[in-house]
Structure formats: C-alpha cells, structure tokens
Short mmCIF file of N, CA and C in Angstrom, two decimals:
data_model
loop_
_atom_site.label_atom_id
_atom_site.label_comp_id
_atom_site.label_asym_id
_atom_site.label_seq_id
_atom_site.Cartn_x
_atom_site.Cartn_y
_atom_site.Cartn_z
N MET W 1 8.19 -6.59 -18.54
CA MET W 1 7.60 -5.26 -18.87
C MET W 1 6.04 -4.81 -18.17
N MET W 2 5.30 -5.83 -18.02
CA MET W 2 4.26 -5.53 -17.91
C MET W 2 4.11 -5.17 -16.22
N ALA W 3 4.80 -6.12 -15.90
CA ALA W 3 5.09 -6.06 -13.96
C ALA W 3 5.34 -4.45 -13.89
N TRP W 4 6.05 -3.91 -14.44
CA TRP W 4 6.80 -2.20 -14.43
C TRP W 4 5.54 -1.53 -14.85
N ILE W 5 4.90 -1.45 -15.50
CA ILE W 5 4.12 -0.66 -16.36
C ILE W 5 2.92 -0.61 -14.83
N GLU W 6 2.30 -2.29 -14.94
CA GLU W 6 1.39 -1.58 -13.27
C GLU W 6 1.58 -1.29 -12.35
N TRP W 7 3.97 -1.29 -12.22
CA TRP W 7 3.65 -0.99 -10.37
C TRP W 7 3.84 0.44 -10.71
N THR W 8 4.41 1.60 -12.03
CA THR W 8 4.03 2.84 -12.15
C THR W 8 2.68 3.28 -12.71
N ARG W 9 1.50 2.53 -12.52
CA ARG W 9 0.45 3.32 -11.98
C ARG W 9 -0.16 2.58 -10.66
N GLY W 10 0.70 2.18 -10.23
CA GLY W 10 0.20 1.82 -8.82
C GLY W 10 -0.09 0.65 -8.43
N ARG W 11 -0.38 -0.49 -8.95
CA ARG W 11 -1.03 -1.83 -9.27
C ARG W 11 0.11 -2.51 -9.09
N GLY W 12 0.18 -2.59 -8.01
CA GLY W 12 1.65 -3.45 -6.72
C GLY W 12 0.69 -4.97 -6.91
N THR W 13 -0.45 -4.87 -7.07
CA THR W 13 -0.98 -7.19 -6.74
C THR W 13 -1.02 -7.00 -7.92
N VAL W 14 -1.54 -6.10 -8.85
CA VAL W 14 -1.27 -6.68 -10.75
C VAL W 14 0.56 -7.39 -11.15
N SER W 15 1.00 -5.94 -10.05
CA SER W 15 2.06 -6.24 -10.82
C SER W 15 3.13 -7.84 -10.30
N GLY W 16 2.74 -7.82 -8.79
CA GLY W 16 3.38 -9.20 -8.25
C GLY W 16 2.37 -10.22 -9.08
N ALA W 17 1.53 -10.52 -9.52
CA ALA W 17 0.63 -10.91 -10.35
C ALA W 17 1.64 -11.92 -11.65
N PHE W 18 2.14 -10.68 -12.51
CA PHE W 18 3.10 -10.53 -13.22
C PHE W 18 3.95 -11.35 -13.27
N LEU W 19 4.45 -10.17 -11.94
CA LEU W 19 6.06 -11.26 -12.01
C LEU W 19 6.54 -13.01 -11.58
N ASP W 20 5.37 -13.49 -10.92
CA ASP W 20 4.99 -14.34 -9.90
C ASP W 20 5.01 -15.14 -11.13
N ARG W 21 3.72 -15.36 -12.17
CA ARG W 21 4.24 -15.84 -13.02
C ARG W 21 5.53 -15.67 -13.73
N SER W 22 6.00 -14.16 -14.51
CA SER W 22 7.52 -14.49 -15.27
C SER W 22 8.03 -15.24 -14.66
N LEU W 23 8.53 -15.53 -12.99
CA LEU W 23 9.22 -15.92 -12.05
C LEU W 23 9.01 -17.30 -12.69
N ARG W 24 8.04 -18.28 -12.55
CA ARG W 24 7.51 -19.30 -12.46
C ARG W 24 7.83 -19.92 -13.66
N LEU W 25 7.60 -18.89 -15.01
CA LEU W 25 8.14 -19.49 -16.44
C LEU W 25 9.84 -19.90 -16.56
N VAL W 26 10.25 -18.54 -15.73
CA VAL W 26 11.54 -18.86 -16.59
C VAL W 26 12.34 -17.65 -14.73
N ALA W 27 12.92 -19.48 -14.00
CA ALA W 27 13.10 -18.93 -12.61
C ALA W 27 14.45 -17.59 -13.05
N ASP W 28 15.18 -17.62 -13.29
CA ASP W 28 16.25 -16.82 -13.18
C ASP W 28 16.49 -15.76 -14.70
N HIS W 29 15.26 -15.25 -15.02
CA HIS W 29 14.68 -14.22 -15.64
C HIS W 29 15.44 -12.68 -15.06
N PRO W 30 16.61 -12.41 -15.58
CA PRO W 30 17.79 -10.89 -14.46
C PRO W 30 15.79 -9.89 -14.31
N LEU W 31 15.23 -9.60 -15.04
CA LEU W 31 14.49 -8.29 -15.48
C LEU W 31 13.71 -8.83 -14.52
N ALA W 32 13.05 -9.55 -14.21
CA ALA W 32 11.73 -10.23 -13.46
C ALA W 32 12.55 -10.61 -12.05
N ARG W 33 13.00 -10.81 -11.96
CA ARG W 33 14.33 -11.06 -10.61
C ARG W 33 14.67 -9.62 -9.69
N ARG W 34 14.91 -8.35 -10.41
CA ARG W 34 15.00 -7.00 -10.19
C ARG W 34 13.84 -6.33 -10.14
N LEU W 35 13.30 -6.45 -10.75
CA LEU W 35 11.76 -5.89 -10.49
C LEU W 35 11.14 -6.42 -8.74
N ALA W 36 11.30 -7.58 -8.98
CA ALA W 36 10.91 -8.81 -7.74
C ALA W 36 11.16 -7.86 -6.39
N VAL W 37 12.54 -7.80 -6.63
CA VAL W 37 12.93 -7.68 -5.48
C VAL W 37 13.22 -5.39 -5.22
N GLY W 38 12.85 -4.08 -6.31
CA GLY W 38 12.28 -3.55 -6.17
C GLY W 38 11.68 -3.31 -5.17
N GLN W 39 10.62 -4.29 -5.48
CA GLN W 39 9.01 -4.61 -5.53
C GLN W 39 8.69 -4.71 -3.35
N LYS W 40 9.82 -4.91 -3.39
CA LYS W 40 9.32 -5.55 -1.64
C LYS W 40 9.89 -4.99 -0.60
N GLU W 41 9.90 -3.02 -0.83
CA GLU W 41 10.97 -2.08 -0.68
C GLU W 41 9.23 -1.73 -0.91
N PRO W 42 8.98 -1.20 0.85
CA PRO W 42 7.53 -0.24 0.85
C PRO W 42 7.48 0.88 -0.25
N ILE W 43 8.19 1.25 -1.16
CA ILE W 43 8.16 2.57 -1.79
C ILE W 43 7.43 2.14 -2.86
N ILE W 44 6.06 3.89 -2.67
CA ILE W 44 5.44 3.19 -3.84
C ILE W 44 6.23 4.37 -5.19
N CYS W 45 5.96 4.26 -6.61
CA CYS W 45 6.51 4.44 -7.32
C CYS W 45 6.42 6.20 -7.32
N PRO W 46 7.10 6.67 -7.70
CA PRO W 46 6.02 8.40 -7.69
C PRO W 46 5.22 9.13 -8.74
N TRP W 47 5.37 7.92 -9.73
CA TRP W 47 4.29 8.75 -10.60
C TRP W 47 2.71 8.28 -10.78
N ALA W 48 2.85 7.02 -9.02
CA ALA W 48 1.52 6.34 -9.03
C ALA W 48 1.26 7.29 -7.47
N MET W 49 2.00 8.54 -7.39
CA MET W 49 1.82 9.07 -6.10
C MET W 49 0.80 10.06 -7.14
N VAL W 50 0.78 10.30 -7.97
CA VAL W 50 0.22 11.39 -8.51
C VAL W 50 -1.26 10.97 -8.97
N LYS W 51 -2.39 11.13 -9.17
CA LYS W 51 -3.89 10.07 -9.66
C LYS W 51 -3.10 10.66 -10.95
N ALA W 52 -3.50 11.81 -11.73
CA ALA W 52 -3.47 12.12 -12.80
C ALA W 52 -2.34 11.66 -13.71
N HIS W 53 -0.93 11.17 -13.09
CA HIS W 53 -0.12 10.68 -13.89
C HIS W 53 -0.23 9.32 -13.86
N SER W 54 -0.69 8.46 -13.22
CA SER W 54 -0.69 6.84 -12.83
C SER W 54 -1.90 6.60 -13.66
N TRP W 55 -2.46 7.11 -14.90
CA TRP W 55 -3.16 6.07 -15.28
C TRP W 55 -4.10 5.33 -14.86
N SER W 56 -4.36 5.55 -13.43
CA SER W 56 -6.09 5.17 -13.25
C SER W 56 -7.59 4.85 -13.64
#
C-alpha cells in the first residue's frame, strides 16, 4: 500500500524501494506484483502531474 501511495505522490524511487522490500519478504504477493508490473510502464500517475495534488 505504501508503494502505491508514494507512486501517486510522484515518488517512483521511494515506491520502488517499498515494492522491492515487499517482494523480498513475500515473493508471490499479488498486489505487490501487480504494482511492480504497473510501475515499469513509463506512465506518471495523473495525480502526480499536478503539484498541488501530489502532496509534495
């Protein structure tokens, strides 16, 4: 969940760190796997495109 929250804030690096740790702890966790696949695409979260919405 923290990975998704950080991704929506526009913090892909932090999000990736959370995902890496999650997948190390539970390699077959379905939500972590889905988020990891989604983050590999070069798409910025629409919320993060607007600074006022990204909680930065």
